[in-house]
Each structure stands twice: as structure tokens, then as C-alpha cells.
Amino acid sequence: MENTNKLLVSSSPHVRSNRTVQKEMLDVIIALVPAGIASFYYFGYRSLVLILASVLACVLSETIFNKATKRKNTIHDLSAVVTGILLAYNVPFTLPVWKIVVGGVFAIVVVKMAFGGIGQNIVNPALAARAFLLASWSSDMSNYVPPSRVGTLAVVNDVSAISAATPLSDPNAYSTMDLFLGNIPGSLGEVSKLALLIGVAYLLIRKVISIKMPLIYIATVLLLSGIFTGFDNVLRDLLSGGLILGAFFMLTDYTTSPVTPKGQTVFAILAGLITFVIRVYGGYPEGVSYSILLANLVVPIIEKYTMPKVYGVDYSKQKGAANGQ
């Protein structure tokens, strides 16, 4: 009788997990919900309009691109939805809807799909789109309105007439509690640190992200700020701008951050250093977006020099072969 109990040999990897890209992205979306609720509370229905427009622009862009290039549609992995939400969270609620649509198309088509899709983009799509919008329409991207003035018609008709200083440009204009709860002018998703931390707690419980890189990044920014500008304002530095949003939701992006433990440390310190330099010595009050983008660009170099050595490999022979010996 033929033995039916055959040994099956398959290629690596052999580790099995029930986690998928779709499940990871869904967890991120759930974690971002509290910040969206806070933006609606402080900025009204227009915040939801911008979020919805951004998500639709990203999803439709990916669908159309895949169809045009005869690729399998990948919107089911929900990564385009996450990009749309994060992009919306990085703009003021007064931004014209059509401009955030342009940003969504840029994020997906130029930054993500042109490089091959999810897992192959070299920088964070949402942050790249924000930088693109800021370079294209700096006045619209820099007009922040206090929540107390949201109900006025002038918000849409003449934003510049009632725009206010952000906590980074005027640190003493807002109380610590306002900074923590979100009763301040700013981008949609960055204002309420309480809402963001609720989402962060969810991601940590679900083990979607590790706390290592965010903590190193934040500690680098606060330590340098304390040394060079004084430790009296460290708490305000933490609660101002997009430091928490960037640290936990964009610095930790799987695709654009290192996979090696040492590389993650170097990456987080580098991003923190650039953030500090831009915030303190640059002409722009916030440096989170640009610092993460610049750090993204050097990830291949970081991983090259932090990749652990493989035992049993003679690296001297490899070096000699590379030099033609």
C-alpha cells in the first residue's frame, strides 16, 4: 500500500500569523478615530468633509491607477484609507476641499503607486503630500483658526482675518490643559493630545507598533530643546504641534522605517535632531513632517551599516571580490 503520510517541504518562511496588512491598517484606522472625533468637536462638520474628501481621493486614485496599469486592485488592504486620514489630519480645517483632493492624488499616484505600491514607497505618502501642499499653497496651509472662532462665516470667506498664532509660534498663548485637550488652533489631527494618546494606547495593546522609536524620537527632541532653550518649556514642546501624531502614527510606518534594532534607534535620533533644528533654528515653527521625510530618505544607508552580520559568512572574501581581487 502506498504511504499517504508524506513529508511536505515548503520554502521559508515557516512562521504563521493571523495578522494581515488589512488587519493592521484597520487597527490604525480605529486608533485614529478619537482624533477625528476631537477635530469634529473643535472644528465642526468641515473637518469631516476634509477627512472624507481626502480618503475618497486616495482610494479612487489607487483604484484608477491600478486599472490604468492593469494591476490587481489593492484598495482592500485599507492602506489608502490610512493615508487619506493622516493627510487630512495634517492640514487646517480651512483648507479648500479641492486642494486636499490634489494632495490625496499626489500621495497615492506620485509617492506610493509610482514606486510600486504598498511596501515600496521610500517616504511616507501622507507627509510627502503635506509637504507638497505646503510648498504649493503655503498661505492656506498656514492659516490656523482658534476653535472659538470656527462658527463665524469669515472662516471660509476671509481666513486671514481671524487666523491665530499656533502654540509653537507663541508658546505662552495657551494653557497646558488647552494644549492637552485640543482647544487650540492647529491641524485637524494634531490638536488633541488626549485623543491621540487614546489611539496610541490601542495600538500598543494590539501590538501594532512598538513604543521604542516614538520614545527615542520624542526624548531626543525634548532633551535637545531642554539643553538649548531651557527645560521650563519641555512639557509645552511635547504638547505643541504634531510631535505626538508624527511620533506614533508616521515615524512607525513599517515601509519607511528601518527593520534593524540599531537602525531604528539611529533613525529615531536623526528624526528628533532634525525636528529640534527646524523648530529652534529654522524659519518654520514645526519640523516634524520634514524631519521624518528626510530621515526616510536615509533609511537604506542606515540599514546598510546597522544590518547584523550573518554567522558563517567570510566578509573579508566578499570585500575582496567586490574590489576585484
Short mmCIF file of C-alpha atoms in Angstrom, two decimals:
data_model
loop_
_atom_site.label_atom_id
_atom_site.label_comp_id
_atom_site.label_asym_id
_atom_site.label_seq_id
_atom_site.Cartn_x
_atom_site.Cartn_y
_atom_site.Cartn_z
CA MET A 1 0.00 0.00 0.00
CA GLU A 2 1.24 3.45 -0.88
CA ASN A 3 2.09 5.55 2.16
CA THR A 4 -0.06 8.68 2.10
CA ASN A 5 1.69 10.31 5.07
CA LYS A 6 4.24 12.18 3.01
CA LEU A 7 6.59 14.75 4.39
CA LEU A 8 5.73 18.13 2.89
CA VAL A 9 8.63 20.52 2.46
CA SER A 10 7.89 24.15 1.66
CA SER A 11 10.05 27.21 1.24
CA SER A 12 10.63 29.65 4.05
CA PRO A 13 9.32 31.48 5.95
CA HIS A 14 7.55 28.92 8.08
CA VAL A 15 6.21 31.31 10.72
CA ARG A 16 2.44 31.63 10.62
CA SER A 17 0.45 34.62 11.83
CA ASN A 18 -3.15 35.70 11.52
CA ARG A 19 -2.08 39.33 11.16
CA THR A 20 -2.52 40.81 7.69
CA VAL A 21 -1.93 44.22 6.17
CA GLN A 22 -5.68 44.79 6.16
CA LYS A 23 -5.98 43.98 9.88
CA GLU A 24 -3.01 46.22 10.71
CA MET A 25 -4.46 49.10 8.73
CA LEU A 26 -7.89 48.59 10.30
CA ASP A 27 -6.32 48.86 13.75
CA VAL A 28 -4.62 52.11 12.73
CA ILE A 29 -7.93 53.47 11.43
CA ILE A 30 -9.62 52.59 14.73
CA ALA A 31 -6.78 54.27 16.64
CA LEU A 32 -7.23 57.44 14.58
CA VAL A 33 -10.98 57.69 15.28
CA PRO A 34 -10.64 59.56 18.64
CA ALA A 35 -8.58 62.31 16.97
CA GLY A 36 -11.23 62.57 14.25
CA ILE A 37 -13.96 62.95 16.86
CA ALA A 38 -11.93 65.66 18.58
CA SER A 39 -11.45 67.51 15.28
CA PHE A 40 -15.20 67.44 14.70
CA TYR A 41 -15.82 68.72 18.23
CA TYR A 42 -13.44 71.65 17.85
CA PHE A 43 -13.72 72.48 14.14
CA GLY A 44 -17.20 71.32 13.17
CA TYR A 45 -18.55 69.48 10.14
CA ARG A 46 -15.91 70.84 7.77
CA SER A 47 -13.28 68.66 9.42
CA LEU A 48 -15.31 65.60 8.46
CA VAL A 49 -15.70 66.93 4.92
CA LEU A 50 -11.94 67.24 4.56
CA ILE A 51 -11.30 63.78 6.01
CA LEU A 52 -13.89 62.18 3.72
CA ALA A 53 -12.60 64.07 0.66
CA SER A 54 -9.02 63.04 1.40
CA VAL A 55 -9.91 59.37 1.89
CA LEU A 56 -12.03 59.26 -1.27
CA ALA A 57 -9.27 60.95 -3.28
CA CYS A 58 -6.73 58.39 -2.09
CA VAL A 59 -8.95 55.35 -2.63
CA LEU A 60 -10.14 56.47 -6.08
CA SER A 61 -6.61 57.39 -7.14
CA GLU A 62 -5.32 53.94 -6.24
CA THR A 63 -8.26 52.26 -7.97
CA ILE A 64 -7.87 54.26 -11.17
CA PHE A 65 -4.09 53.82 -11.20
CA ASN A 66 -4.38 50.06 -10.80
CA LYS A 67 -7.00 49.89 -13.53
CA ALA A 68 -4.97 52.06 -15.90
CA THR A 69 -1.83 49.98 -15.37
CA LYS A 70 -3.77 46.69 -15.43
CA ARG A 71 -2.78 45.75 -11.92
CA LYS A 72 -4.81 44.00 -9.29
CA ASN A 73 -6.83 46.49 -7.25
CA THR A 74 -5.24 46.82 -3.82
CA ILE A 75 -7.63 49.14 -2.01
CA HIS A 76 -8.92 46.25 0.11
CA ASP A 77 -5.72 46.43 2.21
CA LEU A 78 -7.01 49.80 3.59
CA SER A 79 -3.60 51.47 3.32
CA ALA A 80 -5.06 54.16 1.04
CA VAL A 81 -7.69 54.91 3.68
CA VAL A 82 -4.99 55.35 6.33
CA THR A 83 -3.04 57.66 4.02
CA GLY A 84 -6.16 59.74 3.40
CA ILE A 85 -6.91 60.10 7.11
CA LEU A 86 -3.33 61.01 8.01
CA LEU A 87 -3.16 63.57 5.22
CA ALA A 88 -6.37 65.20 6.44
CA TYR A 89 -5.03 65.21 10.00
CA ASN A 90 -2.05 67.27 8.79
CA VAL A 91 -3.98 70.20 7.32
CA PRO A 92 -6.01 73.05 8.83
CA PHE A 93 -9.79 72.75 8.59
CA THR A 94 -9.92 75.89 6.43
CA LEU A 95 -8.05 74.28 3.53
CA PRO A 96 -10.20 74.28 0.36
CA VAL A 97 -11.55 70.81 -0.35
CA TRP A 98 -10.18 70.65 -3.89
CA LYS A 99 -6.67 71.24 -2.60
CA ILE A 100 -6.76 68.29 -0.24
CA VAL A 101 -8.07 66.20 -3.15
CA VAL A 102 -4.98 67.23 -5.11
CA GLY A 103 -2.87 66.25 -2.11
CA GLY A 104 -4.53 62.84 -1.93
CA VAL A 105 -3.87 62.17 -5.62
CA PHE A 106 -0.24 63.23 -5.19
CA ALA A 107 0.20 60.98 -2.13
CA ILE A 108 -1.10 57.88 -3.89
CA VAL A 109 -0.05 58.29 -7.52
CA VAL A 110 3.32 60.03 -7.18
CA VAL A 111 4.59 58.89 -3.78
CA LYS A 112 3.09 55.41 -3.42
CA MET A 113 1.99 53.75 -6.65
CA ALA A 114 4.71 55.17 -8.91
CA PHE A 115 7.24 53.32 -6.76
CA GLY A 116 5.35 50.04 -6.91
CA GLY A 117 2.63 50.35 -4.29
CA ILE A 118 2.46 49.48 -0.62
CA GLY A 119 5.76 48.37 0.82
CA GLN A 120 7.87 50.02 -1.87
CA ASN A 121 7.45 53.76 -1.37
CA ILE A 122 10.55 55.43 0.00
CA VAL A 123 8.83 58.16 2.05
CA ASN A 124 5.59 58.43 3.97
CA PRO A 125 2.88 59.34 1.39
CA ALA A 126 0.77 61.48 3.74
CA LEU A 127 3.76 63.55 4.89
CA ALA A 128 5.07 63.93 1.33
CA ALA A 129 1.64 65.17 0.25
CA ARG A 130 1.58 67.62 3.16
CA ALA A 131 4.99 68.96 2.13
CA PHE A 132 3.69 69.27 -1.45
CA LEU A 133 0.61 71.21 -0.32
CA LEU A 134 2.70 73.44 1.93
CA ALA A 135 5.07 74.25 -0.91
CA SER A 136 2.20 74.88 -3.34
CA TRP A 137 -0.24 76.78 -1.10
CA SER A 138 1.72 77.90 1.94
CA SER A 139 -0.80 80.56 2.99
CA ASP A 140 -3.72 78.11 3.00
CA MET A 141 -1.66 75.52 4.85
CA SER A 142 -0.56 78.04 7.48
CA ASN A 143 -3.86 79.71 8.36
CA TYR A 144 -4.96 78.27 11.67
CA VAL A 145 -8.19 79.35 13.28
CA PRO A 146 -8.96 79.04 17.01
CA PRO A 147 -11.89 76.70 17.75
CA SER A 148 -13.70 79.63 19.39
CA ARG A 149 -13.94 81.38 16.00
CA VAL A 150 -14.96 78.37 13.93
CA GLY A 151 -18.62 79.36 13.78
CA THR A 152 -18.01 82.66 12.01
CA LEU A 153 -18.59 82.98 8.27
CA ALA A 154 -15.23 84.71 7.97
CA VAL A 155 -13.52 81.34 8.46
CA VAL A 156 -14.33 80.39 4.88
CA ASN A 157 -14.54 83.84 3.31
CA ASP A 158 -11.53 85.52 4.85
CA VAL A 159 -9.44 83.17 6.95
CA SER A 160 -6.52 85.54 7.21
CA ALA A 161 -8.71 88.00 9.08
CA ILE A 162 -9.09 85.75 12.10
CA SER A 163 -6.18 83.30 11.89
CA ALA A 164 -4.25 82.89 15.11
CA ALA A 165 -0.76 82.01 16.24
CA THR A 166 -0.08 78.34 16.86
CA PRO A 167 1.34 77.14 20.19
CA LEU A 168 4.76 76.72 18.58
CA SER A 169 4.89 80.30 17.33
CA ASP A 170 3.54 81.70 20.61
CA PRO A 171 4.16 79.19 23.42
CA ASN A 172 2.56 81.31 26.16
CA ALA A 173 -0.72 81.95 24.36
CA TYR A 174 -2.40 78.74 25.56
CA SER A 175 -2.64 76.86 28.82
CA THR A 176 -1.24 73.39 29.30
CA MET A 177 -4.76 71.98 29.63
CA ASP A 178 -5.83 73.58 26.34
CA LEU A 179 -2.78 72.07 24.67
CA PHE A 180 -3.60 68.64 26.08
CA LEU A 181 -7.32 68.67 25.29
CA GLY A 182 -7.03 70.40 21.90
CA ASN A 183 -8.67 73.78 22.40
CA ILE A 184 -6.04 75.43 20.20
CA PRO A 185 -5.53 76.33 16.53
CA GLY A 186 -3.75 73.68 14.53
CA SER A 187 -4.11 70.86 12.04
CA LEU A 188 -7.12 68.57 12.38
CA GLY A 189 -5.47 65.55 13.91
CA GLU A 190 -2.72 67.09 15.97
CA VAL A 191 -4.59 69.41 18.33
CA SER A 192 -5.99 66.94 20.90
CA LYS A 193 -3.17 65.04 22.55
CA LEU A 194 -5.70 63.24 24.76
CA ALA A 195 -7.44 61.80 21.69
CA LEU A 196 -4.12 60.81 20.13
CA LEU A 197 -2.93 59.06 23.28
CA ILE A 198 -6.15 57.05 23.43
CA GLY A 199 -5.36 55.83 19.92
CA VAL A 200 -1.73 55.18 20.86
CA ALA A 201 -2.81 53.04 23.81
CA TYR A 202 -4.98 50.97 21.46
CA LEU A 203 -2.09 50.42 19.02
CA LEU A 204 0.24 49.37 21.83
CA ILE A 205 -2.31 46.97 23.30
CA ARG A 206 -2.89 45.46 19.86
CA LYS A 207 0.92 45.33 19.35
CA VAL A 208 0.62 47.12 16.02
CA ILE A 209 3.52 49.41 16.91
CA SER A 210 6.45 49.32 19.29
CA ILE A 211 6.98 52.17 21.70
CA LYS A 212 10.75 52.16 21.10
CA MET A 213 11.11 54.57 18.17
CA PRO A 214 8.46 57.08 19.32
CA LEU A 215 10.01 57.34 22.77
CA ILE A 216 13.55 57.78 21.42
CA TYR A 217 12.32 60.37 18.93
CA ILE A 218 10.36 62.38 21.49
CA ALA A 219 13.14 62.11 24.09
CA THR A 220 15.68 63.40 21.56
CA VAL A 221 13.55 66.44 20.72
CA LEU A 222 12.78 67.27 24.35
CA LEU A 223 16.32 66.69 25.60
CA LEU A 224 17.87 68.93 22.96
CA SER A 225 15.17 71.55 23.47
CA GLY A 226 15.79 71.47 27.21
CA ILE A 227 19.55 71.79 26.85
CA PHE A 228 19.49 74.64 24.34
CA THR A 229 16.31 76.53 25.24
CA GLY A 230 15.65 75.53 28.84
CA PHE A 231 13.69 72.74 30.47
CA ASP A 232 10.89 75.04 31.60
CA ASN A 233 9.04 74.64 28.30
CA VAL A 234 9.64 70.91 27.75
CA LEU A 235 6.02 69.98 28.52
CA ARG A 236 4.75 72.63 26.12
CA ASP A 237 7.14 71.40 23.46
CA LEU A 238 5.69 67.92 23.89
CA LEU A 239 2.07 69.06 23.66
CA SER A 240 2.57 71.57 20.84
CA GLY A 241 2.48 70.85 17.13
CA GLY A 242 2.46 67.40 15.60
CA LEU A 243 5.10 65.73 17.77
CA ILE A 244 2.83 63.01 19.17
CA LEU A 245 0.95 62.47 15.91
CA GLY A 246 4.20 62.15 13.97
CA ALA A 247 5.97 60.01 16.55
CA PHE A 248 3.34 57.30 16.90
CA PHE A 249 1.48 57.32 13.61
CA MET A 250 4.05 58.24 10.94
CA LEU A 251 7.54 57.62 12.30
CA THR A 252 6.49 54.00 12.92
CA ASP A 253 5.39 53.38 9.32
CA TYR A 254 6.62 49.86 8.50
CA THR A 255 7.62 50.67 4.93
CA THR A 256 9.67 53.81 5.52
CA SER A 257 11.41 52.95 8.81
CA PRO A 258 14.36 50.59 9.44
CA VAL A 259 13.82 46.96 10.37
CA THR A 260 17.06 46.53 12.32
CA PRO A 261 17.03 47.35 16.06
CA LYS A 262 20.12 49.58 15.84
CA GLY A 263 18.78 51.19 12.70
CA GLN A 264 15.53 52.10 14.43
CA THR A 265 17.47 53.83 17.19
CA VAL A 266 19.60 55.79 14.73
CA PHE A 267 16.51 56.66 12.66
CA ALA A 268 14.57 57.98 15.65
CA ILE A 269 17.51 60.03 16.94
CA LEU A 270 18.14 61.51 13.48
CA ALA A 271 14.49 62.49 13.06
CA GLY A 272 14.48 64.02 16.54
CA LEU A 273 17.63 66.01 15.81
CA ILE A 274 16.19 67.42 12.58
CA THR A 275 12.92 68.28 14.31
CA PHE A 276 14.78 70.19 17.01
CA VAL A 277 16.92 72.10 14.50
CA ILE A 278 13.91 73.16 12.41
CA ARG A 279 11.82 74.11 15.44
CA VAL A 280 14.51 76.15 17.17
CA TYR A 281 16.71 77.48 14.38
CA GLY A 282 14.62 77.13 11.22
CA GLY A 283 12.29 79.64 9.64
CA TYR A 284 9.31 77.32 10.06
CA PRO A 285 7.92 76.67 13.57
CA GLU A 286 7.16 72.97 13.06
CA GLY A 287 9.69 70.40 11.93
CA VAL A 288 8.01 67.02 12.45
CA SER A 289 6.91 66.42 8.86
CA TYR A 290 10.18 67.41 7.23
CA SER A 291 12.30 65.59 9.80
CA ILE A 292 10.52 62.28 9.21
CA LEU A 293 10.65 62.73 5.43
CA LEU A 294 14.38 63.48 5.49
CA ALA A 295 15.02 60.55 7.81
CA ASN A 296 13.00 58.30 5.46
CA LEU A 297 15.42 59.12 2.65
CA VAL A 298 18.45 57.83 4.53
CA VAL A 299 16.86 54.58 5.78
CA PRO A 300 18.72 52.47 3.14
CA ILE A 301 22.03 53.92 4.36
CA ILE A 302 21.10 53.37 8.00
CA GLU A 303 20.17 49.75 7.35
CA LYS A 304 23.35 49.15 5.34
CA TYR A 305 25.52 49.98 8.33
CA THR A 306 23.31 48.52 11.06
CA MET A 307 22.42 45.18 9.48
CA PRO A 308 23.61 42.37 11.80
CA LYS A 309 26.31 40.09 10.44
CA VAL A 310 25.39 36.57 9.39
CA TYR A 311 27.38 33.87 11.14
CA GLY A 312 29.37 31.57 8.87
CA VAL A 313 29.98 34.21 6.18
CA ASP A 314 33.55 35.29 5.39
CA TYR A 315 33.13 39.02 4.87
CA SER A 316 36.82 39.51 4.02
CA LYS A 317 36.40 37.36 0.90
CA GLN A 318 33.24 39.25 -0.07
CA LYS A 319 35.07 42.55 0.28
CA GLY A 320 37.95 41.28 -1.82
CA ALA A 321 35.56 40.05 -4.54
CA ALA A 322 33.84 43.42 -4.58
CA ASN A 323 37.23 45.09 -5.11
CA GLY A 324 38.04 42.74 -8.00
CA GLN A 325 40.68 40.75 -6.11
#
